[in-house]
XYZ file of C-alpha atoms in Angstrom:
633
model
C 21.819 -66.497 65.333
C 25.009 -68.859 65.263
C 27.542 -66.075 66.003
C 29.352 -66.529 62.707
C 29.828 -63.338 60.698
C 28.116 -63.043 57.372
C 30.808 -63.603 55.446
C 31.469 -66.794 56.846
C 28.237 -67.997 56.225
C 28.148 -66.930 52.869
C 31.573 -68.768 52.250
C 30.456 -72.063 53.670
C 26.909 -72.288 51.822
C 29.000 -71.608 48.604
C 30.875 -74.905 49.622
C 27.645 -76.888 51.290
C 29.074 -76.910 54.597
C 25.982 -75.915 56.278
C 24.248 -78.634 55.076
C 27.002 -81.422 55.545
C 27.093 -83.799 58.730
C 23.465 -83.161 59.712
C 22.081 -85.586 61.509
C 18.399 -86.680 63.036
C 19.429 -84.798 65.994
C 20.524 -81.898 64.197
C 24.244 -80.521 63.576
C 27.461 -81.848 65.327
C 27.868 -78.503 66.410
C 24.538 -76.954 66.611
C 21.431 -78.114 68.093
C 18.215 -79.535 66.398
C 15.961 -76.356 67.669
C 18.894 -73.930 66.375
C 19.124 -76.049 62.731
C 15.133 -75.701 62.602
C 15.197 -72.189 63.061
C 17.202 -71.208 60.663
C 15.751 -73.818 58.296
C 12.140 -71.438 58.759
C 14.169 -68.643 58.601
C 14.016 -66.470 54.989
C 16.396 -67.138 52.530
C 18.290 -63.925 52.757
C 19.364 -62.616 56.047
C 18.703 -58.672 57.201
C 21.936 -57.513 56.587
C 21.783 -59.171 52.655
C 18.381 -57.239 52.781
C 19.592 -54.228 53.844
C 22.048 -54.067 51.344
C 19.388 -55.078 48.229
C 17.657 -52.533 49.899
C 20.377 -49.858 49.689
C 21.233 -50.697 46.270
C 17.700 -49.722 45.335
C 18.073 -46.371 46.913
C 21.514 -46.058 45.134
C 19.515 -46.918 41.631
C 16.446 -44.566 42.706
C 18.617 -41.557 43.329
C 20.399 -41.774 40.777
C 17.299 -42.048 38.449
C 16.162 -38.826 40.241
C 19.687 -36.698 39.951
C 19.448 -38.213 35.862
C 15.492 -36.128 35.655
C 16.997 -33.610 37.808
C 19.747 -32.941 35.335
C 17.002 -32.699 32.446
C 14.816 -30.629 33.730
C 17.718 -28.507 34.533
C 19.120 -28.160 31.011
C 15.341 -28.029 29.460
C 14.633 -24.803 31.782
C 17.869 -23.279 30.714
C 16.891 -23.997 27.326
C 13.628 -22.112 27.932
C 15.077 -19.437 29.702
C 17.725 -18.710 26.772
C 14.668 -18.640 24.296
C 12.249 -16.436 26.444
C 15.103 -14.385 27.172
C 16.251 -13.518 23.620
C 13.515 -13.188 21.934
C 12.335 -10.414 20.273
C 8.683 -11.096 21.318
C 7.559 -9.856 24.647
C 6.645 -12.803 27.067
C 4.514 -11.631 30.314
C 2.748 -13.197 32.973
C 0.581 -11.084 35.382
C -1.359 -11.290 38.376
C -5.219 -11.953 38.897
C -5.292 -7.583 38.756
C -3.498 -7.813 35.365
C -0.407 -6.542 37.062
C 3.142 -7.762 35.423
C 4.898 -10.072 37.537
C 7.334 -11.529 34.900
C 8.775 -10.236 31.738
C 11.363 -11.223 29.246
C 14.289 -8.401 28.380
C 11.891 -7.001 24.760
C 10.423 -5.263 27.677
C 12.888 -2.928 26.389
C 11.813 -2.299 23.489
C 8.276 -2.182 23.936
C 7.594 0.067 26.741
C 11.114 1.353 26.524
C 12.286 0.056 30.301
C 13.852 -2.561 32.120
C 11.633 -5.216 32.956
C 12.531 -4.928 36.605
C 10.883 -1.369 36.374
C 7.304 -3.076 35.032
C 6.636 -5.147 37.913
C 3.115 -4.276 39.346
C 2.191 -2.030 36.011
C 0.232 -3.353 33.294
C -0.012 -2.934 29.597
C -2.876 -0.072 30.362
C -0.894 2.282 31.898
C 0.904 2.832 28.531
C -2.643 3.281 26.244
C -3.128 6.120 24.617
C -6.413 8.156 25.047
C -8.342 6.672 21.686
C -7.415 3.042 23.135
C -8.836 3.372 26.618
C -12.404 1.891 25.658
C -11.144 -0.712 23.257
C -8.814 -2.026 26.099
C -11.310 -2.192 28.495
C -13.271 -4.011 26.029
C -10.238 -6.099 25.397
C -9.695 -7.183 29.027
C -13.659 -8.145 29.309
C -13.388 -10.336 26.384
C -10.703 -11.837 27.570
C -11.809 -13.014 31.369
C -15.318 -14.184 28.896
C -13.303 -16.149 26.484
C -10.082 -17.120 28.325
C -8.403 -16.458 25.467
C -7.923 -13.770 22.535
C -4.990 -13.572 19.518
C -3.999 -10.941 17.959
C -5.438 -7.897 19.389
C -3.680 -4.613 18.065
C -3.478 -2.028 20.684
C -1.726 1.672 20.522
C 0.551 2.283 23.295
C 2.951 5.281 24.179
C 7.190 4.106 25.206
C 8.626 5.605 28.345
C 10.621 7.440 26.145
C 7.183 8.765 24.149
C 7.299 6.855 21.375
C 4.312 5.516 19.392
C 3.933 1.682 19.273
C 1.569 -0.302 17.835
C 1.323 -3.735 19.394
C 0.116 -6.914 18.959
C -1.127 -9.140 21.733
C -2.155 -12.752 22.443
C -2.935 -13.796 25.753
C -4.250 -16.371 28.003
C -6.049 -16.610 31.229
C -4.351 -19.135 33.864
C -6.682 -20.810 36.004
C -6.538 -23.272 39.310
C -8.191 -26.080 39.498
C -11.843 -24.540 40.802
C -11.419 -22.167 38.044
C -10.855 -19.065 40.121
C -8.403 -16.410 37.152
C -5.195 -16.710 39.169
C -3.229 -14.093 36.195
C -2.863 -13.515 32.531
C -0.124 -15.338 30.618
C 0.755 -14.504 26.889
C 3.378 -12.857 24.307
C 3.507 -9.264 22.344
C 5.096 -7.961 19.233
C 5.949 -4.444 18.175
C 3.882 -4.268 14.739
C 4.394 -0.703 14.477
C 6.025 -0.844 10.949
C 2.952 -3.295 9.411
C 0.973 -1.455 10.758
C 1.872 2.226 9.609
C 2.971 0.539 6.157
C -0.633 -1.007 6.072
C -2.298 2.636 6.732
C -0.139 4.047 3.943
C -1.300 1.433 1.379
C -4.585 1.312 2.694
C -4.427 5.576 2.249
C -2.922 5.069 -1.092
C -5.614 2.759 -2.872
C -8.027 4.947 -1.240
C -6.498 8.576 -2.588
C -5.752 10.037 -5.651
C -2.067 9.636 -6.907
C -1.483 13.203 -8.606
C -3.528 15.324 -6.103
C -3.815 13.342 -2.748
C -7.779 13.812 -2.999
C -9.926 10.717 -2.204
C -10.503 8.819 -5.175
C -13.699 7.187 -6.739
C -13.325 4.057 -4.254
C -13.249 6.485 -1.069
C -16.364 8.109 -2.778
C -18.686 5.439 -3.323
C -18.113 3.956 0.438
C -18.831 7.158 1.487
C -22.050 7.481 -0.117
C -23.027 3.973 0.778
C -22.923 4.869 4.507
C -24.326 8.368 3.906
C -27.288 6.691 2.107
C -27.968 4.594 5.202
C -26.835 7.120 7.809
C -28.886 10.331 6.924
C -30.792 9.119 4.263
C -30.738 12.291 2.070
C -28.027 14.480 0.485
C -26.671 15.829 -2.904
C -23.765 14.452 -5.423
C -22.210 16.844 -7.942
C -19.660 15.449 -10.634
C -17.771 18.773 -12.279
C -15.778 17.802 -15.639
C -13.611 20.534 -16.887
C -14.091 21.955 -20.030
C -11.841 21.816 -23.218
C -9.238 19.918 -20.813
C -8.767 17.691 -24.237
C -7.165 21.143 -25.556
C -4.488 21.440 -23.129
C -3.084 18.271 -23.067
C -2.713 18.324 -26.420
C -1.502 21.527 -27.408
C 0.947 21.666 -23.938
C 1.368 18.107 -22.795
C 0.651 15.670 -20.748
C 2.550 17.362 -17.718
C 0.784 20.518 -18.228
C -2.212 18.564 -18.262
C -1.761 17.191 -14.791
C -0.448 20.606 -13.737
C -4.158 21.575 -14.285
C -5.884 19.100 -12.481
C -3.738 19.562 -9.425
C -4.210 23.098 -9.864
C -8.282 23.026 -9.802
C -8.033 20.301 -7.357
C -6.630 23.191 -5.127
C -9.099 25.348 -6.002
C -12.210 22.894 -4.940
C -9.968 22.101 -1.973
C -9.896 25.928 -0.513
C -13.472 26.173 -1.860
C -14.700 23.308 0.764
C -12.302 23.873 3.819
C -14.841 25.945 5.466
C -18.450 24.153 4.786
C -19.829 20.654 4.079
C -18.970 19.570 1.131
C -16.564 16.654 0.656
C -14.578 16.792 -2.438
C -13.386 13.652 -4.637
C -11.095 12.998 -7.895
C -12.381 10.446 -9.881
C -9.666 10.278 -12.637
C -9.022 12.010 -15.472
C -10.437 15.484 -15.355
C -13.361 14.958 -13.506
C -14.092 15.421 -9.687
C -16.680 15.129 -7.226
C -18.707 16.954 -4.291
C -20.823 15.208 -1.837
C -22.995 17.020 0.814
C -24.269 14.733 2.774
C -27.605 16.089 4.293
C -27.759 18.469 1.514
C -30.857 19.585 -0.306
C -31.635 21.096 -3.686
C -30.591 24.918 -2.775
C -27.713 24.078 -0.874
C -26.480 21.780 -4.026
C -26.972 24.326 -6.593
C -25.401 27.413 -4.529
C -21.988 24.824 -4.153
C -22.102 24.576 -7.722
C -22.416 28.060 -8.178
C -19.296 28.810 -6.004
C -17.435 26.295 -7.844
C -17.919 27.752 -11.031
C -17.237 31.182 -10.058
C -13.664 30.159 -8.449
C -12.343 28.088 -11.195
C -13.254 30.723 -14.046
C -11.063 33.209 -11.524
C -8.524 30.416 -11.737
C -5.459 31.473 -13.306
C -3.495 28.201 -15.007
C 0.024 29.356 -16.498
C 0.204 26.473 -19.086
C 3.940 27.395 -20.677
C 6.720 29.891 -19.814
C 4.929 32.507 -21.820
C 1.112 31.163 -21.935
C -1.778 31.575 -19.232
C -4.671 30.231 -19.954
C -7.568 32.466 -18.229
C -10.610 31.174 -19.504
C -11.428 27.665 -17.762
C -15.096 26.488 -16.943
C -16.220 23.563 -15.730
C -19.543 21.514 -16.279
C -21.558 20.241 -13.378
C -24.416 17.781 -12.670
C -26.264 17.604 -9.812
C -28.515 14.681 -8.487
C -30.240 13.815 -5.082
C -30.621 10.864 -3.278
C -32.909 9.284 -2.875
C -34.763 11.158 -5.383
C -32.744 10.833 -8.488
C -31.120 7.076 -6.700
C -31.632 5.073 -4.143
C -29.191 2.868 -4.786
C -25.394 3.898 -5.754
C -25.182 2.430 -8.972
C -28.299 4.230 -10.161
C -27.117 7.716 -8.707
C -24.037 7.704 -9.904
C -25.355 6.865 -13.683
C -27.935 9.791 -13.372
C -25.308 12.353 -11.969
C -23.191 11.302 -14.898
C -25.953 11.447 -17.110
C -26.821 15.245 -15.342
C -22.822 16.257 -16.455
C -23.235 15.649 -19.919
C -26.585 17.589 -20.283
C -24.808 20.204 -18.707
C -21.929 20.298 -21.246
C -24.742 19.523 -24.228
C -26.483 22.495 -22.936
C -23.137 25.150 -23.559
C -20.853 24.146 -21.093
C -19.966 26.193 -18.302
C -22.825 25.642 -16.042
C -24.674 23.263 -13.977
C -27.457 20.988 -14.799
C -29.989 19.076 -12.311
C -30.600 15.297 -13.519
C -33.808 15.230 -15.359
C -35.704 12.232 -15.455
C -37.384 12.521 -18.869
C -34.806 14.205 -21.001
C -31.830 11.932 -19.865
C -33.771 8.885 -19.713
C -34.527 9.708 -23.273
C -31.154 10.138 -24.432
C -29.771 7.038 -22.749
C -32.741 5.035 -24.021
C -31.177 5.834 -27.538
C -27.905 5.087 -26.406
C -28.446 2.013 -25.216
C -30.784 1.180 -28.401
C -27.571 1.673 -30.617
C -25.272 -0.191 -28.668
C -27.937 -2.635 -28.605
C -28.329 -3.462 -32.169
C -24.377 -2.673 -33.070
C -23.125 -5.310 -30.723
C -26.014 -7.547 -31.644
C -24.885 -7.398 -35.102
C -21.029 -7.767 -34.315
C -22.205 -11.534 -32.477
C -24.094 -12.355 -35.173
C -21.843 -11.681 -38.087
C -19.174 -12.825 -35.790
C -17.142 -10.079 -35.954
C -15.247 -10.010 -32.940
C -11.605 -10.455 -33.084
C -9.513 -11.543 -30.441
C -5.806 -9.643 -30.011
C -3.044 -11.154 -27.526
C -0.373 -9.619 -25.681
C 2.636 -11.301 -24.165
C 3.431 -11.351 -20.749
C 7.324 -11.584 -20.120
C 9.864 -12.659 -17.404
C 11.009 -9.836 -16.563
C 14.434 -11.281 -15.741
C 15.177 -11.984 -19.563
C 12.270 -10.033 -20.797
C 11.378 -13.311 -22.866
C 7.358 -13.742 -24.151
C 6.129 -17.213 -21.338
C 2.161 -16.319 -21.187
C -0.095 -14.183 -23.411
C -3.138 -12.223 -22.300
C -6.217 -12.174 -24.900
C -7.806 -9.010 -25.463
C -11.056 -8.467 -27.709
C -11.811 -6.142 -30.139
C -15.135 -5.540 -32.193
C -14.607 -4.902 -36.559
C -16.511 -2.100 -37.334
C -18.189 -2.245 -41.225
C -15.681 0.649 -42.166
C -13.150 -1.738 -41.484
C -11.782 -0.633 -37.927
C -11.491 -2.168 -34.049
C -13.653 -1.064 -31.563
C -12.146 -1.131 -28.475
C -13.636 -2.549 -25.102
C -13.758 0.450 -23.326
C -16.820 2.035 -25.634
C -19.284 -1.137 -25.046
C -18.202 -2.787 -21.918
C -20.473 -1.166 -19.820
C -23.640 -1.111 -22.442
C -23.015 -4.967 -22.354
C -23.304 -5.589 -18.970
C -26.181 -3.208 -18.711
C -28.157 -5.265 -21.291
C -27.118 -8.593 -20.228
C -24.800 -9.455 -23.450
C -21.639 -9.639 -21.857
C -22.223 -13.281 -20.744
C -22.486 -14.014 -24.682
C -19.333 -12.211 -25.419
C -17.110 -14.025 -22.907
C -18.312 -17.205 -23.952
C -17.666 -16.377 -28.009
C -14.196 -15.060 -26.791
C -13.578 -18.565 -24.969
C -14.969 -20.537 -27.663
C -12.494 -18.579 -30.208
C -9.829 -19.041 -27.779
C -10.078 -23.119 -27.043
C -10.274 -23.176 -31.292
C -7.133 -21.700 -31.451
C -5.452 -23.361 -28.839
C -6.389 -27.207 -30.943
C -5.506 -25.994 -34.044
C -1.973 -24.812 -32.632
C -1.253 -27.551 -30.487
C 2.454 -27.225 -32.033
C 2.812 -23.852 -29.927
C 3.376 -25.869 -26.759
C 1.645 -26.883 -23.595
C 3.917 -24.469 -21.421
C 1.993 -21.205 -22.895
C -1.008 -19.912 -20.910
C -3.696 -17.694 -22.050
C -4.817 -15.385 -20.221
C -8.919 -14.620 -20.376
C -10.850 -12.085 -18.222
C -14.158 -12.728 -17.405
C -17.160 -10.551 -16.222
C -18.186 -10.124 -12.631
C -22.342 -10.399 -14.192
C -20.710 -13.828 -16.209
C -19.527 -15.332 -13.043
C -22.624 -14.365 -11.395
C -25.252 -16.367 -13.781
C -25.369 -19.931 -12.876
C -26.840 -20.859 -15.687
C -23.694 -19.450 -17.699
C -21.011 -21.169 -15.638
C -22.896 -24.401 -15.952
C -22.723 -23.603 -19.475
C -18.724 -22.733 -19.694
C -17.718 -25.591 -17.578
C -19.135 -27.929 -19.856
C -17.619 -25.977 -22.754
C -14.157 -26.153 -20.886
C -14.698 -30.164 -20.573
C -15.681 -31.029 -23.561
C -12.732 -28.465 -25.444
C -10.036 -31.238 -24.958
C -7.365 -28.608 -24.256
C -5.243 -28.593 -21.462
C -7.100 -26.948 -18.434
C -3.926 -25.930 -16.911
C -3.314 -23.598 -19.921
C -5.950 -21.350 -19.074
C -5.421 -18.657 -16.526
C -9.081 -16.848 -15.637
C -8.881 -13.329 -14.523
C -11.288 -11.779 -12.250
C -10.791 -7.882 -11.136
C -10.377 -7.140 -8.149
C -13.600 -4.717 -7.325
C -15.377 -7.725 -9.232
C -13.913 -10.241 -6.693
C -15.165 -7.725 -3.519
C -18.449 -7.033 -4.497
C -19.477 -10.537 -4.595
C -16.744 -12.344 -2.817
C -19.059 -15.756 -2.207
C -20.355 -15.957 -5.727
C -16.543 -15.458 -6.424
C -14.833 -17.811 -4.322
C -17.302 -20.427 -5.808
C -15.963 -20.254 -9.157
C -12.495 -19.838 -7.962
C -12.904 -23.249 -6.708
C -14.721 -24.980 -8.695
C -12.589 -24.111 -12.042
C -9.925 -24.883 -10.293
C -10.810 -27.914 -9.544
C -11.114 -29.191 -13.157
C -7.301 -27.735 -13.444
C -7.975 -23.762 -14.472
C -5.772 -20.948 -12.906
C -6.612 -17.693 -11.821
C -5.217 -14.013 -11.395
C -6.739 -11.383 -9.687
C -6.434 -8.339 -11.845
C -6.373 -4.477 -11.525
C -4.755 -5.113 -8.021
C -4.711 -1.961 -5.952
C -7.352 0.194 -7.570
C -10.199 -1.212 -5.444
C -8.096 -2.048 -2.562
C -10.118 -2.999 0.678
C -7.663 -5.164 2.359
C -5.227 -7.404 2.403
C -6.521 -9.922 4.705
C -8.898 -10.564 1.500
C -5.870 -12.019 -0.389
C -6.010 -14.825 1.775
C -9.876 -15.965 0.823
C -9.114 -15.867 -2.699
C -7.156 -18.809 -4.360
C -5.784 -17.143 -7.097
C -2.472 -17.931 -8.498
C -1.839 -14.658 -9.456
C -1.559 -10.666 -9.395
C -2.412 -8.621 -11.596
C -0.543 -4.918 -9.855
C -2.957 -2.149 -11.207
C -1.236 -0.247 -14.030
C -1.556 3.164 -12.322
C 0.860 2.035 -9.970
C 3.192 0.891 -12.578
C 3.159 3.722 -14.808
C 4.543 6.671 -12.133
C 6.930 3.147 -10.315
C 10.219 5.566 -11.210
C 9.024 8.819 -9.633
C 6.465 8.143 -7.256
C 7.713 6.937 -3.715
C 3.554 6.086 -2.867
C 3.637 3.688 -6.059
C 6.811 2.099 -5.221
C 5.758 1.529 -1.478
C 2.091 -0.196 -2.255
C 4.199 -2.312 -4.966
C 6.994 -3.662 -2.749
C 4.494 -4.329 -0.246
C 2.219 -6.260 -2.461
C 5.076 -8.048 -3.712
C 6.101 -9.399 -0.037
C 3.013 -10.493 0.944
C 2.670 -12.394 -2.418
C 5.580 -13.663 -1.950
C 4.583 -15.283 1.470
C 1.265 -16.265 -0.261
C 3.118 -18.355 -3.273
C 1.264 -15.838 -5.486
C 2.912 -14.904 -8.747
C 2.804 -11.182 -9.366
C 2.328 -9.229 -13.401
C 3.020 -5.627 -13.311
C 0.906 -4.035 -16.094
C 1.981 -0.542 -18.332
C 5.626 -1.294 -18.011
C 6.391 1.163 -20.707
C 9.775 2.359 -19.519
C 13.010 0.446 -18.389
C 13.639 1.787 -15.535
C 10.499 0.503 -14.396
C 11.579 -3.038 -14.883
C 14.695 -2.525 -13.281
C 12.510 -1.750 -10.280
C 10.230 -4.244 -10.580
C 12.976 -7.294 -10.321
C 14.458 -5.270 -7.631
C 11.251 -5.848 -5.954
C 10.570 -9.242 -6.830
C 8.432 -9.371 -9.560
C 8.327 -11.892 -11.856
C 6.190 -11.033 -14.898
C 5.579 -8.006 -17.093
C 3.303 -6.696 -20.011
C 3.027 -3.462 -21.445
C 4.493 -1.436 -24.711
C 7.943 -1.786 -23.897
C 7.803 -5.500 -24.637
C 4.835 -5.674 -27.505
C 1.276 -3.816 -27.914
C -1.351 -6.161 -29.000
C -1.617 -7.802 -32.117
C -4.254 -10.298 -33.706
C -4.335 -13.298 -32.667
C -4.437 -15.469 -35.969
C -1.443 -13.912 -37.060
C 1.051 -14.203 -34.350
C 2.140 -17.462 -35.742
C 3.773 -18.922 -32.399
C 2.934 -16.459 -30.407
C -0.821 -16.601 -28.659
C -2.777 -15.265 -25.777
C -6.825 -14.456 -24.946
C -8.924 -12.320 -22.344
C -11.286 -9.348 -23.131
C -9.431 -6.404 -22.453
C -9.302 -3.588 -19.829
C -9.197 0.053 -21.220
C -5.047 0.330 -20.301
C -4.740 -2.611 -22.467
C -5.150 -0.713 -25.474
């Protein structure tokens, strides 16, 4: 407006010079009109403006090419993660078609993930998964969302893979599916190691049959599929003779020997055989009547008296027979526990009868002899409570790392009047049966919290271990009854370690996870014992809050020679381990077997090797409780 550059301007209003010599009619210089104008005029002029203004832009872009930088580094960040890891990350198309994946392509579907753009996961299924992954997909686009589905899929190269998938559906913002985003992981070693422990619990160690477990979930769904069908249990004869007069390993040469016989017998009809331990062994025909039942046990009579067992270098023993019992369901048992007891009950009439043949359960003859059974038991155990003549024996459990005596496990015995121990494996089951097993745990608790007052000087590291009965845990009148036994016992609840087996634990696992809790609670710790031999799964391992494992001692005993032992053992170790779960390996008997065990990770130990059981009042520091399994002893 006045000519003057900027500059200038700015120069002389840092010195007042614009506003010196004004006068009524305006400047010397300038005229009034001019001096108004810029009076009205805004403070700043354009060109300050236009600088403030580019300085703003200079601060702006800057701020962007600072969030530019970051997002920069953050994607490379991503993209180094995505692209090393070892989990596959996809993305497909709204037709489930890959149109991004990270390099584990590789490894997965055995080619570059260039050459698995516009395939999907499908075109590597194997037959068997075809439905499942149809079904897979449907839930999916239903849900949005699904974790940890396990699929079988075939490599480029034809390798078997089983993997695991989680995956996501991506959406716009009308929710039309515009792809599927997600990850995968090869879980082909958990899984196959999973099958082979799964395979193990449910199969015979020494012949590879299916074991008692496999059985009695077989006849479960048989019962409910088809309604009828027969159960034979054979038991051979004299088998007592051979493994005494030739040995243990003579003795299992036997059984594997007639387990080959029943095997041939049954490759060509119905019949499904079973070992059940020991000597015995099962048949199940499902479907199967009276004749059909009794001409199978005909056929397995007649091939294992043709058996020929070579017991020694020099000895062949040429004369075996087998007993058999027979019983239908649902005639002789409608419920498993009822038609196994009568089959049982069918064996022994068949050996009381001469051996050598088969007998079909008989309802008033066998109920006759177990009513007297069960009247004995009856009144001896009766007597044994109320003369208070059970004793309670301990043995130690050890770290295994210095083999030194930290916990003690409390086994029960019952004093005879000629002056010696019953052991728990004669009236166990009679107990139950008549209801008196509640009473016995709770005298064998009672005995127990009376020790630990009296022998406070032992320490309060020690723990006792006590097992309790799945029909105990069951009465709520009992466990209102123990609880207030426990509070009132002014011992240290953490002392106490409750152990529950595990086929107890499965076949009630609400009723169990109730006490679990609620003992532990007040303090109380628990194992879960027998591990293995009832084996469903391991996601059950989870549910129960148990402190510790109790590893099955048929796994223990064969550790050293049996690869199948020293698999499910390892295993159960590392997913203890990841479950802060303690593990106790029961039967150590040998030291080789311990050397394994600490290879493996275990931390506790009981068995002969360290110390059998002993009485519990005389172990002087030394102390331990539970009611005994039959390995204990």
């Amino acid at each position: 407006m006045l000519g003057i550059p900027i500059q200038k301007l700015r120069r002389w209003d840092e010195q007042g010079v614009l506003v010196a010599l004004r006068t009524a009619g305006g400047h010397r210089r300038y005229s009034k009109e001019l001096i108004d104008r810029l009076a009205a005029s805004p403070p700043h002029s354009e060109a300050e403006k236009t600088s403030q203004e580019l300085a703003t832009v200079k601060r702006s872009l800057a701020e962007k090419r600072r969030i530019i930088q970051l997002l920069l580094e953050s994607e490379n960040r991503y993209r180094d993660l995505v692209e090393t890891s070892h989990d596959l990350i996809w993305t497909t198309d709204a037709q489930g078609r890959f149109i991004y994946l990270n390099n584990a392509a590789h490894d997965i579907f055995g080619l570059a993930p260039k050459d698995l753009i516009g395939r999907c996961f499908f075109d590597f299924e194997t037959g068997p998964s075809y439905i499942s992954n149809r079904r897979f997909l449907a839930t999916l686009k239903r849900a949005g969302e699904i974790r940890n589905y396990v699929t079988h899929l075939v490599t480029a190269r034809g390798e078997d893979r089983w993997i695991g998938i989680n995956a996501r559906i991506a959406s716009d913002e009308n929710g039309e599916m515009l792809g599927i985003r997600g990850t995968a992981r090869d879980i082909t070693e958990q899984h196959l190691a999973s099958q082979r422990i799964e395979y193990l619990a449910m199969h015979d160690s020494l012949t590879d049959l299916p074991n008692r477990h496999s059985l009695q979930r077989r006849i479960e769904s048989a019962m409910q599929e088809t309604g009828v069908g027969a159960l034979l249990f054979l038991d051979i004869d004299h088998f007592k003779y051979v493994n005494d007069n030739f040995g243990h390993r003579a003795g299992d040469q036997l059984i594997i020997g007639v387990g080959s016989v029943l095997r041939d017998m049954t490759r060509t009809g119905t019949a499904e055989l079973y070992r059940l331990g020991g000597d015995e062994f099962a048949l199940h025909l499902p479907g199967g009547l009276r004749k059909e039942a009794i001409d199978t046990a005909e056929v397995a009579l007649d091939a294992i008296r043709h058996y020929r067992f070579q017991a020694g270098e020099q000895k062949i023993i040429s004369n075996l027979s087998a007993s058999i019992g027979i019983a239908l369901y649902p005639f002789h048992g409608s419920d498993l526990p009822s038609l196994l007891s009568n089959v049982d009950i069918a064996m022994y009439q068949a050996k009381d009868l001469g051996r050598n043949r088969y007998a079909l359960f008989d309802q008033a003859s066998d109920s006759l002899r177990s009513t007297h059974k069960r009247i004995h038991w009856a009144k001896k155990l009766r007597d044994a409570l109320d003369e208070d003549r059970l004793v309670l024996f301990s043995q130690p459990v050890v770290r295994l790392k210095d083999q030194k005596p930290v916990h003690y496990e409390i086994l029960v015995r019952v004093l005879d009047h000629n002056g010696k121990y019953i052991l728990p494996e004669h009236f166990i089951e009679f107990a139950e049966s008549m209801g008196m097993v509640q009473e016995i745990d709770m005298r064998v608790v009672e005995k127990l919290l009376q020790f630990m007052r009296e022998n406070r000087q032992l320490g309060q590291k020690l723990r006792y271990f006590v097992n309790l009965s799945r029909v105990s845990i069951s009465d709520q009148h009992w466990i209102q009854r123990f609880v207030t036994l426990l509070r009132t016992s002014q011992v240290d609840p953490g002392q106490l370690v409750f152990e529950i087996t595990e086929t107890a634990a499965m076949s009630e696992i609400d009723v169990t996870l109730t006490f679990i809790r609620r003992l532990k609670d007040m303090g109380c710790r628990f194992a879960l014992d027998d591990f293995g031999a009832g084996f469903s799964s391991f996601y059950y391992l989870k549910r129960f809050e148990v402190d510790y494992l109790k590893i099955d001692g048929s796994f223990i005993r064969d550790l050293a020679t049996d690869e199948g032992s020293r698999i499910f053992v390892k295993a159960l170790n590392d997913v203890a381990r990841e479950l802060n779960k303690q593990v106790i390996a029961e039967w150590v008997e040998k030291p080789e077997v311990v050397k394994l065990l600490v290879e493996m990770g275990t931390q506790f130990g009981q068995g002969f090797l360290f110390q059998g059981p002993e009485p519990l009042g005389g172990l002087g520091e030394q102390a331990a409780v539970s009611r005994p399994k039959k390995t204990a002893g």
